[in-house]
PDB file of C-alpha atoms in Angstrom:
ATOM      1  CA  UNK A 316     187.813 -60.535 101.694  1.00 93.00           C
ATOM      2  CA  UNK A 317     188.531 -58.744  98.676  1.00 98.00           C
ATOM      3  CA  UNK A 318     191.236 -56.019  98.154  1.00 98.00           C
ATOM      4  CA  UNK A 319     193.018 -54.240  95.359  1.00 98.00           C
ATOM      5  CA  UNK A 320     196.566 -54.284  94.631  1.00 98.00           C
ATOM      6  CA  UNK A 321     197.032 -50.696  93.389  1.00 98.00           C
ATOM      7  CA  UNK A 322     199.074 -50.774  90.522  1.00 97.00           C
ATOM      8  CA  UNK A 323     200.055 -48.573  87.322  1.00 95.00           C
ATOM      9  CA  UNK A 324     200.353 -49.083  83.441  1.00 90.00           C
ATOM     10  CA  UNK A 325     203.599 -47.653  82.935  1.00 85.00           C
ATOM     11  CA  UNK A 326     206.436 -49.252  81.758  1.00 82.00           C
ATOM     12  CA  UNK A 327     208.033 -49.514  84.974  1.00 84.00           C
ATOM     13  CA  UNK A 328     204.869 -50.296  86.901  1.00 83.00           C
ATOM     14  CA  UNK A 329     204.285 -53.835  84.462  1.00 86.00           C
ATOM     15  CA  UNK A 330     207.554 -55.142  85.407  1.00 90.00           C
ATOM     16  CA  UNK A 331     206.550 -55.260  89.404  1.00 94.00           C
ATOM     17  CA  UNK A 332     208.272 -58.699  89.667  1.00 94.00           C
ATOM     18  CA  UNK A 333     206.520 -58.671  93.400  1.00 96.00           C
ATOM     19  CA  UNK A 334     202.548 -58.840  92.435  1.00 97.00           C
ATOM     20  CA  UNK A 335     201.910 -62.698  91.874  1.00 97.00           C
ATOM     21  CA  UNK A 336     204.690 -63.055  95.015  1.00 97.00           C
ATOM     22  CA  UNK A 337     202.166 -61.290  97.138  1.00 98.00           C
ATOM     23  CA  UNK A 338     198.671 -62.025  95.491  1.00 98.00           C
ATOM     24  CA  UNK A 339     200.016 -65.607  96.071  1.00 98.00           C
ATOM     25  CA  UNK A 340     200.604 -64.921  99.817  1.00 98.00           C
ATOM     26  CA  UNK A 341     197.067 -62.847  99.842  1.00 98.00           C
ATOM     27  CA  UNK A 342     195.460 -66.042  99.236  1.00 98.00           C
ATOM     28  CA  UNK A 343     196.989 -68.058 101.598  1.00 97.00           C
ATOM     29  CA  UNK A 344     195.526 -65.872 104.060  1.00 98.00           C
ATOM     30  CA  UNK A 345     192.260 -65.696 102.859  1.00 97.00           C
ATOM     31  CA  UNK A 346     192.395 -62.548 100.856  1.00 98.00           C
ATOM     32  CA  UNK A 347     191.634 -62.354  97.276  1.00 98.00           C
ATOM     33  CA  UNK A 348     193.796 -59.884  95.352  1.00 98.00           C
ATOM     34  CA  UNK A 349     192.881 -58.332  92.543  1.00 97.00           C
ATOM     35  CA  UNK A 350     195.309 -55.818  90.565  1.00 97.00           C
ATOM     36  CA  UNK A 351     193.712 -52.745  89.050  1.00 97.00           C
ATOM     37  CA  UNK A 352     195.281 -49.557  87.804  1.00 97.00           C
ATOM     38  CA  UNK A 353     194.336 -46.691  90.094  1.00 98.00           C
ATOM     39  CA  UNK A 354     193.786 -44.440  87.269  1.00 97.00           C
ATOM     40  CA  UNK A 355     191.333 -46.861  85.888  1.00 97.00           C
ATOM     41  CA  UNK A 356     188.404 -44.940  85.210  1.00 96.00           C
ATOM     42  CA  UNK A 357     185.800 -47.493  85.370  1.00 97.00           C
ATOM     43  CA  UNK A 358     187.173 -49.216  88.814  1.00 97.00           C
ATOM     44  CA  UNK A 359     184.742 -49.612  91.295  1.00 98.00           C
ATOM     45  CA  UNK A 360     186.842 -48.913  94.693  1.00 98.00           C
ATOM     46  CA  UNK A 361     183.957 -49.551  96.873  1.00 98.00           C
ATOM     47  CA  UNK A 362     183.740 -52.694  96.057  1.00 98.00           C
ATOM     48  CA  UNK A 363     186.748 -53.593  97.586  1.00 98.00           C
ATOM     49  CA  UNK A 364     186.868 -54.861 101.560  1.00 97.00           C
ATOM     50  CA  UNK A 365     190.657 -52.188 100.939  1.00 98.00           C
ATOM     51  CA  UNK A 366     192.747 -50.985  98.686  1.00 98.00           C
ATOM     52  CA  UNK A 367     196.854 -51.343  99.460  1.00 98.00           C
ATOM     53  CA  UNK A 368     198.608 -49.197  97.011  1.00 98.00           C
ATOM     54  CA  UNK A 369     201.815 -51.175  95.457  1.00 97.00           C
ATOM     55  CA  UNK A 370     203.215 -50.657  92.201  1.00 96.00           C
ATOM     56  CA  UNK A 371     201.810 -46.994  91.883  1.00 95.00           C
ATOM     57  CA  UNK A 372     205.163 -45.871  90.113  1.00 93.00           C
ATOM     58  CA  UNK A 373     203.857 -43.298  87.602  1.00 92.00           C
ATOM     59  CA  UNK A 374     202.415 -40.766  90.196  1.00 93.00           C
ATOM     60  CA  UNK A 375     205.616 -38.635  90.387  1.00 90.00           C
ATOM     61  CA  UNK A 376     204.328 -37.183  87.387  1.00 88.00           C
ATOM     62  CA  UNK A 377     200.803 -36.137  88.678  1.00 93.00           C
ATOM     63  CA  UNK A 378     201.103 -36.390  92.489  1.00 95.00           C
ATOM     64  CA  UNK A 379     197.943 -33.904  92.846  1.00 96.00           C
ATOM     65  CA  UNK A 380     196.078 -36.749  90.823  1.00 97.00           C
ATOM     66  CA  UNK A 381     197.216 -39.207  93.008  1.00 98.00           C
ATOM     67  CA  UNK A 382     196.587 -37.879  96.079  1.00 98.00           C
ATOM     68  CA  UNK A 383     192.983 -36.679  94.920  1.00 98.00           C
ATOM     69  CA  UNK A 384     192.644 -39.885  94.018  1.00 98.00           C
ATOM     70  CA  UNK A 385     193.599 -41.660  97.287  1.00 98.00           C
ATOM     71  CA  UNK A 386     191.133 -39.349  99.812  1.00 98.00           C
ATOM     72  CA  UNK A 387     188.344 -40.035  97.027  1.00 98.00           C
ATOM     73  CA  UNK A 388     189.135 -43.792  97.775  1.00 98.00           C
ATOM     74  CA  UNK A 389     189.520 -43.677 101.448  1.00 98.00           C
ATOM     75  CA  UNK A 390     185.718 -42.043 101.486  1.00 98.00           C
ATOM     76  CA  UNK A 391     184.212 -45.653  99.910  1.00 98.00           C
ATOM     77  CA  UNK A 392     186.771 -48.174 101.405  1.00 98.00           C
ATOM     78  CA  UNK A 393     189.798 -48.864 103.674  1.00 98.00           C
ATOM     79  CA  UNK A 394     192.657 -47.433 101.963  1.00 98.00           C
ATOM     80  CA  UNK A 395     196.315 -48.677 102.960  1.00 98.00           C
ATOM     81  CA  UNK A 396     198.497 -46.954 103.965  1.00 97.00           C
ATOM     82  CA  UNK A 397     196.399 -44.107 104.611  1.00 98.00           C
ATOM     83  CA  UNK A 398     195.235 -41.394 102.377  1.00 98.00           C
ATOM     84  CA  UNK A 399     196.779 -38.430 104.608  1.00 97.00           C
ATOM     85  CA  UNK A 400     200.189 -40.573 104.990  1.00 98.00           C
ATOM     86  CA  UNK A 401     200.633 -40.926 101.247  1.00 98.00           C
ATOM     87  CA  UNK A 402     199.773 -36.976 100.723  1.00 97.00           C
ATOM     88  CA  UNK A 403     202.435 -36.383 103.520  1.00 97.00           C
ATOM     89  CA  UNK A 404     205.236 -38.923 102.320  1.00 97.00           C
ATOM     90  CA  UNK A 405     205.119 -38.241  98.764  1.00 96.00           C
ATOM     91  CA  UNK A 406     207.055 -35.085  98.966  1.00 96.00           C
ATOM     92  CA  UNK A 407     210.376 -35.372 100.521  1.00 96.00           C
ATOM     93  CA  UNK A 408     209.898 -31.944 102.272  1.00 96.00           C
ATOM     94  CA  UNK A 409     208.628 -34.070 105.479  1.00 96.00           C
ATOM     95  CA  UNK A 410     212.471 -34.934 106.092  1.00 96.00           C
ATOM     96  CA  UNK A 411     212.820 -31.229 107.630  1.00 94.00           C
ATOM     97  CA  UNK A 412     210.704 -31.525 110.620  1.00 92.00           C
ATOM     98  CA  UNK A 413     210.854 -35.525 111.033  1.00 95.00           C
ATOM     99  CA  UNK A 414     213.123 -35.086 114.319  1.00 95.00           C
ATOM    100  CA  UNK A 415     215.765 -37.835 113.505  1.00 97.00           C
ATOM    101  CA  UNK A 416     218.963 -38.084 112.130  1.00 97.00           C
ATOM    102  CA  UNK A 417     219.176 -37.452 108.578  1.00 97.00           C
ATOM    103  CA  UNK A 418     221.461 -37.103 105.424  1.00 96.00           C
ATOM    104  CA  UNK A 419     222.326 -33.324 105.588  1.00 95.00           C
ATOM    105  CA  UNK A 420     220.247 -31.594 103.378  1.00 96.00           C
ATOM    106  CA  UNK A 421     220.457 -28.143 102.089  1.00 96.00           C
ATOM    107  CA  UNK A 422     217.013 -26.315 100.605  1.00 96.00           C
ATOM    108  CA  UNK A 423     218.272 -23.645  97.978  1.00 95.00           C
ATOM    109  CA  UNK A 424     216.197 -20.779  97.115  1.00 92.00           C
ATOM    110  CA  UNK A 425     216.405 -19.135  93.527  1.00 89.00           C
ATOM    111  CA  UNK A 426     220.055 -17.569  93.292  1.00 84.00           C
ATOM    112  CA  UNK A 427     221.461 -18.991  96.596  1.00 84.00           C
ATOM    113  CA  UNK A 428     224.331 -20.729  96.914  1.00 90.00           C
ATOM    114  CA  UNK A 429     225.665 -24.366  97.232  1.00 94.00           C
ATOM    115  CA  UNK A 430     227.698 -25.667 100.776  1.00 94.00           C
ATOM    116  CA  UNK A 431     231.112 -26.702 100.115  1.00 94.00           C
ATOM    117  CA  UNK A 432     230.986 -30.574  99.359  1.00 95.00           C
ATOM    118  CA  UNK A 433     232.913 -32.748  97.566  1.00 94.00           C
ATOM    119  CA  UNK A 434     230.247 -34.013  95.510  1.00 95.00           C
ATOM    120  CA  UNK A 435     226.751 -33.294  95.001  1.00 96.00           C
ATOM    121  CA  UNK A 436     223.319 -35.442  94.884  1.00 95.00           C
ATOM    122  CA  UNK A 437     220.417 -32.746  92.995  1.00 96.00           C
ATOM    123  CA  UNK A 438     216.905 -34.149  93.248  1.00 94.00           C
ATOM    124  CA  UNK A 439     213.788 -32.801  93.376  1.00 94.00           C
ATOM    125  CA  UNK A 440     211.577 -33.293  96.697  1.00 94.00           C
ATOM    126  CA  UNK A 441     208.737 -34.946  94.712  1.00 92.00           C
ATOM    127  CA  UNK A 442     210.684 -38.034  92.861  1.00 84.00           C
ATOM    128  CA  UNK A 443     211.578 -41.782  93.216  1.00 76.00           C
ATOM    129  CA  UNK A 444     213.885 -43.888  91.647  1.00 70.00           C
ATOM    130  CA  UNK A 445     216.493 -41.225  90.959  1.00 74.00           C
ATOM    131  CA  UNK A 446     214.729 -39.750  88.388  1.00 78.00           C
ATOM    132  CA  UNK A 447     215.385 -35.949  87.305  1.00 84.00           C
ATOM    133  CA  UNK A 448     218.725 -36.749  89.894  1.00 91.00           C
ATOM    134  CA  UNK A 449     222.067 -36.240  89.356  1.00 92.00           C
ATOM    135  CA  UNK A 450     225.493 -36.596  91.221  1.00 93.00           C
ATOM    136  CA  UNK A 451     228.151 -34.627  90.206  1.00 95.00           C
ATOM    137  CA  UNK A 452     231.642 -33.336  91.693  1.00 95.00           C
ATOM    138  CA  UNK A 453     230.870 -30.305  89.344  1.00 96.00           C
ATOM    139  CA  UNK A 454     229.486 -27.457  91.708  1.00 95.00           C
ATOM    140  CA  UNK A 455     228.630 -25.375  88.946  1.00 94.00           C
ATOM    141  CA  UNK A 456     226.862 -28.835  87.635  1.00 96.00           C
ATOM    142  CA  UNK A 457     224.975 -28.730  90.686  1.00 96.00           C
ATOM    143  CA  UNK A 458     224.060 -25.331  90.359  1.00 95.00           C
ATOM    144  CA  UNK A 459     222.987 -25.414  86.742  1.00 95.00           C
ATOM    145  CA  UNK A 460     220.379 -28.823  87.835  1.00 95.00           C
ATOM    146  CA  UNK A 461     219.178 -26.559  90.810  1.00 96.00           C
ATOM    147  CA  UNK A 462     218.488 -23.763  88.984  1.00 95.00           C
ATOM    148  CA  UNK A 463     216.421 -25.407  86.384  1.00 94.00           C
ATOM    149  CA  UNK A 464     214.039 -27.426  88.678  1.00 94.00           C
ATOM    150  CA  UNK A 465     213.341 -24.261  90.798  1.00 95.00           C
ATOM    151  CA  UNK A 466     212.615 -22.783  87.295  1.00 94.00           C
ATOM    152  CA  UNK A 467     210.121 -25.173  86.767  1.00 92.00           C
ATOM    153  CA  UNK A 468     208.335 -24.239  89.969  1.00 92.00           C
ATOM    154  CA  UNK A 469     209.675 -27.758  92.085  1.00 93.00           C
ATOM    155  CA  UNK A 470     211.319 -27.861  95.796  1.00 94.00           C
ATOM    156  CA  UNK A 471     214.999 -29.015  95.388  1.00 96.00           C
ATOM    157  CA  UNK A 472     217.394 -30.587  97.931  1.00 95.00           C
ATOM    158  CA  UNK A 473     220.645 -30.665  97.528  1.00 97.00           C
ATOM    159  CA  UNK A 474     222.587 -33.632  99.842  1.00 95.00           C
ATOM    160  CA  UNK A 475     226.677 -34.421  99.813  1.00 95.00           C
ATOM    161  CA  UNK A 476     227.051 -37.886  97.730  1.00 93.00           C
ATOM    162  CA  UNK A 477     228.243 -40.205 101.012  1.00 91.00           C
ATOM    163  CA  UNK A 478     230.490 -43.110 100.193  1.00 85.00           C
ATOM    164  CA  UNK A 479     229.757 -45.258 102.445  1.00 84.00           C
ATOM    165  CA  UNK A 480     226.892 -45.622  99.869  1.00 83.00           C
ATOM    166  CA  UNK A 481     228.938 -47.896  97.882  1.00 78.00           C
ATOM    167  CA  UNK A 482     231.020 -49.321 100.777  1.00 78.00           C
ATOM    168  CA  UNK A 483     228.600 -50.585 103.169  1.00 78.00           C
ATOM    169  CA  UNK A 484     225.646 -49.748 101.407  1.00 80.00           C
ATOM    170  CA  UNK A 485     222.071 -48.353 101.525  1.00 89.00           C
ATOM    171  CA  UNK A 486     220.653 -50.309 104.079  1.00 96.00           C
ATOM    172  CA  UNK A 487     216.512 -51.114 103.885  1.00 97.00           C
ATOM    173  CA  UNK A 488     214.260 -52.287 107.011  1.00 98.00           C
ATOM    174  CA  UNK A 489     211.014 -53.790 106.022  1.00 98.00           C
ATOM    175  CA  UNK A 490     208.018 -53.535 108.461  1.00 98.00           C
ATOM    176  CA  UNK A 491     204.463 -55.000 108.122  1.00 98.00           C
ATOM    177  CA  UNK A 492     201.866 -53.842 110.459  1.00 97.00           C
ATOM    178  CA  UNK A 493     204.580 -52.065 112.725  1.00 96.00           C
ATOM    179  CA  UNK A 494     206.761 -55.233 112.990  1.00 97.00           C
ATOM    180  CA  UNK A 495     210.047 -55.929 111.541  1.00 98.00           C
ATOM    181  CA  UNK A 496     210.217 -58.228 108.410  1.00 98.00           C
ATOM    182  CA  UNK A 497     213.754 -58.066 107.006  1.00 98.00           C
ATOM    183  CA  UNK A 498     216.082 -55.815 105.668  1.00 98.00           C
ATOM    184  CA  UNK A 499     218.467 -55.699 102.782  1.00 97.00           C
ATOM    185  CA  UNK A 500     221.583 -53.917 101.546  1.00 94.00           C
ATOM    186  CA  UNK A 501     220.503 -52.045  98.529  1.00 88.00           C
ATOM    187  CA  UNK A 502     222.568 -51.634  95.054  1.00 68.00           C
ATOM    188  CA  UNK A 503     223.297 -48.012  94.909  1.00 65.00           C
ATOM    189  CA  UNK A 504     221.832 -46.244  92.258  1.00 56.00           C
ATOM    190  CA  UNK A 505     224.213 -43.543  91.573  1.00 50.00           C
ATOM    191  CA  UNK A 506     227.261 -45.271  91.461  1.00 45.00           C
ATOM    192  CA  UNK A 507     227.497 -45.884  87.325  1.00 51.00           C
ATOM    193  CA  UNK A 508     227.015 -49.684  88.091  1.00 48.00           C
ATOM    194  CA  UNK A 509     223.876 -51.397  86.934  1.00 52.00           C
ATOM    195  CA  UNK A 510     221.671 -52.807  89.025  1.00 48.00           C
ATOM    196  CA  UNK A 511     220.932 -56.825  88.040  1.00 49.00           C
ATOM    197  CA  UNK A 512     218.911 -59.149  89.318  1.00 52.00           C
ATOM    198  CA  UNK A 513     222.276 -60.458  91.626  1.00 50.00           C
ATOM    199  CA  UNK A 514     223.352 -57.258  92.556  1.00 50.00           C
ATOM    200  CA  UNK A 515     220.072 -55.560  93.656  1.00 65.00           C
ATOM    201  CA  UNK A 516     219.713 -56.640  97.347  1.00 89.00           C
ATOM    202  CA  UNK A 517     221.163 -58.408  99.550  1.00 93.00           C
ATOM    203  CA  UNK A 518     220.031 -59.720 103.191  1.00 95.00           C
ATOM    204  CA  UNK A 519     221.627 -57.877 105.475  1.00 94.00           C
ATOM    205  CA  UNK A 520     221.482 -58.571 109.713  1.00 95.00           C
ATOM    206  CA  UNK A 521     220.909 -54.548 110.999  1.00 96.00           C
ATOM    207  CA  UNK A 522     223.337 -53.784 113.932  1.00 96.00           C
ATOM    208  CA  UNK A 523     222.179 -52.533 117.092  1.00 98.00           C
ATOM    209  CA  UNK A 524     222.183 -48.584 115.955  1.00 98.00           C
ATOM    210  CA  UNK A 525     220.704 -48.920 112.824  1.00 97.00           C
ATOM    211  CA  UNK A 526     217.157 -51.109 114.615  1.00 97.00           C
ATOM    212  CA  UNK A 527     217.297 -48.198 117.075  1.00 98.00           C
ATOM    213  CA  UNK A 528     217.165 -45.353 114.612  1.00 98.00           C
ATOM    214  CA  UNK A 529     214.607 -47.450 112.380  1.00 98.00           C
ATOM    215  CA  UNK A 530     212.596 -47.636 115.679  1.00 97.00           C
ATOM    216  CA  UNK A 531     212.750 -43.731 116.130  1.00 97.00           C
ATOM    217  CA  UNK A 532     211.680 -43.293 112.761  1.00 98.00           C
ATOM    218  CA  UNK A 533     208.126 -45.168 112.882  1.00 97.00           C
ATOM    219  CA  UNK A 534     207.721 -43.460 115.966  1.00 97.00           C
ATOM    220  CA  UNK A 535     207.821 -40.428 114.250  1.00 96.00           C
ATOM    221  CA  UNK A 536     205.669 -41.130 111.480  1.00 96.00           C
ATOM    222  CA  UNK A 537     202.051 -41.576 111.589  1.00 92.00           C
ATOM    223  CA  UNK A 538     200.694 -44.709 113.159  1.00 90.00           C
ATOM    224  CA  UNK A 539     198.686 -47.993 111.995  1.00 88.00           C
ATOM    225  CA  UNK A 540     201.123 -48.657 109.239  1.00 97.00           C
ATOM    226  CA  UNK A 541     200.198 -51.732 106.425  1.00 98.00           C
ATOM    227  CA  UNK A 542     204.069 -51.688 105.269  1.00 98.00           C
ATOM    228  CA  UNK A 543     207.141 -49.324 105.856  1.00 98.00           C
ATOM    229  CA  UNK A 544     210.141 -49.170 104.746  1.00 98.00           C
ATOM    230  CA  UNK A 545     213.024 -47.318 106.614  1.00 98.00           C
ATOM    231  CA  UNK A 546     216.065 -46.740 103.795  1.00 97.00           C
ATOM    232  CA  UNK A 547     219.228 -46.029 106.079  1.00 97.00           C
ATOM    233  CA  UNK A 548     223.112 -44.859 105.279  1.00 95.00           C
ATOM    234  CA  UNK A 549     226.438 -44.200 107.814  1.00 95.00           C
ATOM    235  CA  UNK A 550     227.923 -41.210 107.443  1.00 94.00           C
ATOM    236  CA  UNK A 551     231.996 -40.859 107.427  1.00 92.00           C
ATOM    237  CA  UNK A 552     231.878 -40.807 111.288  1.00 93.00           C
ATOM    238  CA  UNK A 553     229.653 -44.060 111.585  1.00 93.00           C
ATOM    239  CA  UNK A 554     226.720 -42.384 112.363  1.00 95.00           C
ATOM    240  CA  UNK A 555     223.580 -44.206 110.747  1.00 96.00           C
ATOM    241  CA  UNK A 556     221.011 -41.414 109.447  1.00 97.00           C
ATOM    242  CA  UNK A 557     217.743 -41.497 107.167  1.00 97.00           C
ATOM    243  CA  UNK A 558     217.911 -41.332 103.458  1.00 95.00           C
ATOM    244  CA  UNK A 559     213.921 -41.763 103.727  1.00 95.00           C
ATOM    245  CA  UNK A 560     211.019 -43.113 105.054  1.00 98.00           C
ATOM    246  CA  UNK A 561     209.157 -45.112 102.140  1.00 97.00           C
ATOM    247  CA  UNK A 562     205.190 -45.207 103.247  1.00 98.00           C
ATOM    248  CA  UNK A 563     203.768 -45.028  99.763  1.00 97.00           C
ATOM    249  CA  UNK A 564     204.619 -47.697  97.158  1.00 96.00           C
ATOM    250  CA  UNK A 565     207.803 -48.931  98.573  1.00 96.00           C
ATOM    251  CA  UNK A 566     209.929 -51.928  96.394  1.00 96.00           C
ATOM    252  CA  UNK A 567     209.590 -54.683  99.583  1.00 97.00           C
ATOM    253  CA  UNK A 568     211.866 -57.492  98.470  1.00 96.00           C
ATOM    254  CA  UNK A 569     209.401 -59.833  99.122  1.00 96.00           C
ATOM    255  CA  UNK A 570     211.406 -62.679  97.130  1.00 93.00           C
ATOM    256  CA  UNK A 571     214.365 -61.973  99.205  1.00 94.00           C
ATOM    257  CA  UNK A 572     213.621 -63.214 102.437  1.00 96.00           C
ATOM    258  CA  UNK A 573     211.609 -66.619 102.391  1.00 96.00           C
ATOM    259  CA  UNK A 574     208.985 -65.409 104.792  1.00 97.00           C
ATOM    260  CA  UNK A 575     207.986 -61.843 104.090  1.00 98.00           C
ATOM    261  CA  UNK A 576     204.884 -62.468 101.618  1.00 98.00           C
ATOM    262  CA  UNK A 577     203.489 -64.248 104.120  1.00 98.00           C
ATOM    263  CA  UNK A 578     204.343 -61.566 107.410  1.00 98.00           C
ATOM    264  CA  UNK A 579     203.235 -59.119 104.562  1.00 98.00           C
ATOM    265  CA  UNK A 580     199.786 -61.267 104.101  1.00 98.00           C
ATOM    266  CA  UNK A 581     199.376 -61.855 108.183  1.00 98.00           C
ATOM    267  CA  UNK A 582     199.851 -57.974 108.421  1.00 98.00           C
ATOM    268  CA  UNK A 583     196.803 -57.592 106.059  1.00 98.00           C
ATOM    269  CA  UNK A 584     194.168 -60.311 107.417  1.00 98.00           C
ATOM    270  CA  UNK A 585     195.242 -58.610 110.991  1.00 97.00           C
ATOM    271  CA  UNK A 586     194.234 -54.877 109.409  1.00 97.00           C
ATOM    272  CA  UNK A 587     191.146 -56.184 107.594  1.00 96.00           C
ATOM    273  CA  UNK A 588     190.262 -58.006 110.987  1.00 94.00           C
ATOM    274  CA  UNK A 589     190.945 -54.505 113.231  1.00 88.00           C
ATOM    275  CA  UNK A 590     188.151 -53.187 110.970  1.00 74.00           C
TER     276      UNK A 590
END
């Protein structure tokens, strides 16, 4: 079997320190990898047995692209995850009607107001990897960064900044083909500490709550699932909710737990096999 690993030429996208991990893994099971920029123009996708999108990190700044780009591949091959899931999860508007517990979020029209928080987290519904985000105690701050991504036509969301962020942690559960890998305790990003290769993750045992609201989650989202990723927080009262739902090109910590590449590969072979 043949598949592409959907990656990118960005900078960000050529440091994906996970590729040869699972390529490597891909193999083992039988399935030759092959990594190939989706915006390649002269890639063949029907050649491939699938196509599992992975390091696809430059599509925040032509989603339409990228989601034209993943229903033209779904018509020639098996695409993974799905073309209608990555249209779907790639804007963060899908946290409104998910039905679980989430990070309170407010949506601000043009010239409406901000709730009374302590601090502020400004992002636009369409991003990843905290870019055009900020945090600020400043509401005016806040204000100012709303105003000028609704002036250039984008869906905002405005959350409170949660410390238990930076006291327990972001907490990630990994799934491959709808079972649970591993999950890790994730450096957060806004909290003026750089992430290193020590600090990034950590492996983390999920208590009882936090597997039950993961659970709730996938069996919210669409079905037949390659890989998920379930990124959780506790708010002040305890209270586990959803930061998000990563279905799209999710980091997996593969090199963090000993036997996710090769859950991650099984997942795969099982897919390919399910025709």
């Amino acid at each position: 079997m043949k598949v592409a690993y959907v990656t990118a030429d960005d900078t960000v996208s050529r440091h994906d320190d996970e590729r040869e991990t699972a390529l490597a893994a891909w193999l083992g099971a039988g399935i030759e990898g092959a990594p190939v920029n989706w915006r390649d123009p002269r890639a063949d996708w029907s050649e491939f047995d699938a196509v599992v999108v992975r390091s696809a990190w430059d599509y925040i700044e032509r989603r339409d692209e990228f989601v034209a780009w993943a229903h033209r591949v779904e018509r020639v091959t098996r695409l993974f995850n799905p073309a209608a899931v990555l249209e779907w999860n790639t804007d963060k508007t899908y946290l409104r009607t998910l039905g679980v517990p989430t990070v309170p979020t407010f949506w601000p029209e043009p010239g409406a107001g901000l709730p009374e928080w302590d601090e502020y987290v400004v992002k636009p519904a369409v991003s990843a990897g905290a870019r055009d985000t900020t945090r600020t105690a400043d509401r005016d701050a806040a204000a100012a960064h709303v105003a000028r991504l609704l002036d250039e036509g984008r869906t905002v969301m405005v959350q409170p900044y949660l410390p238990s962020v930076e006291l327990e942690g972001e907490l990630s559960l990994l799934y491959f083909g709808g079972r649970f890998s591993h999950a890790v305790r994730r450096h957060p990003m806004l909290s003026g500490v750089e992430a290193t290769a020590e600090n990034r993750a950590t492996l983390r045992d999920p208590d009882d709550d936090q597997f039950a609201l993961a659970e709730r989650v996938l069996a919210a989202v669409p079905p037949d699932l390659l890989y998920a990723r379930v990124d959780l927080v506790r708010m002040p009262d305890g209270e586990p909710v959803l930061m998000e739902v990563e279905l799209t090109e999710p980091y997996l910590f593969l090199r963090d737990e000993l036997a996710a590449p090769d859950l991650f590969a099984e997942a795969l072979a099982e897919a390919l096999k399910a025709g």
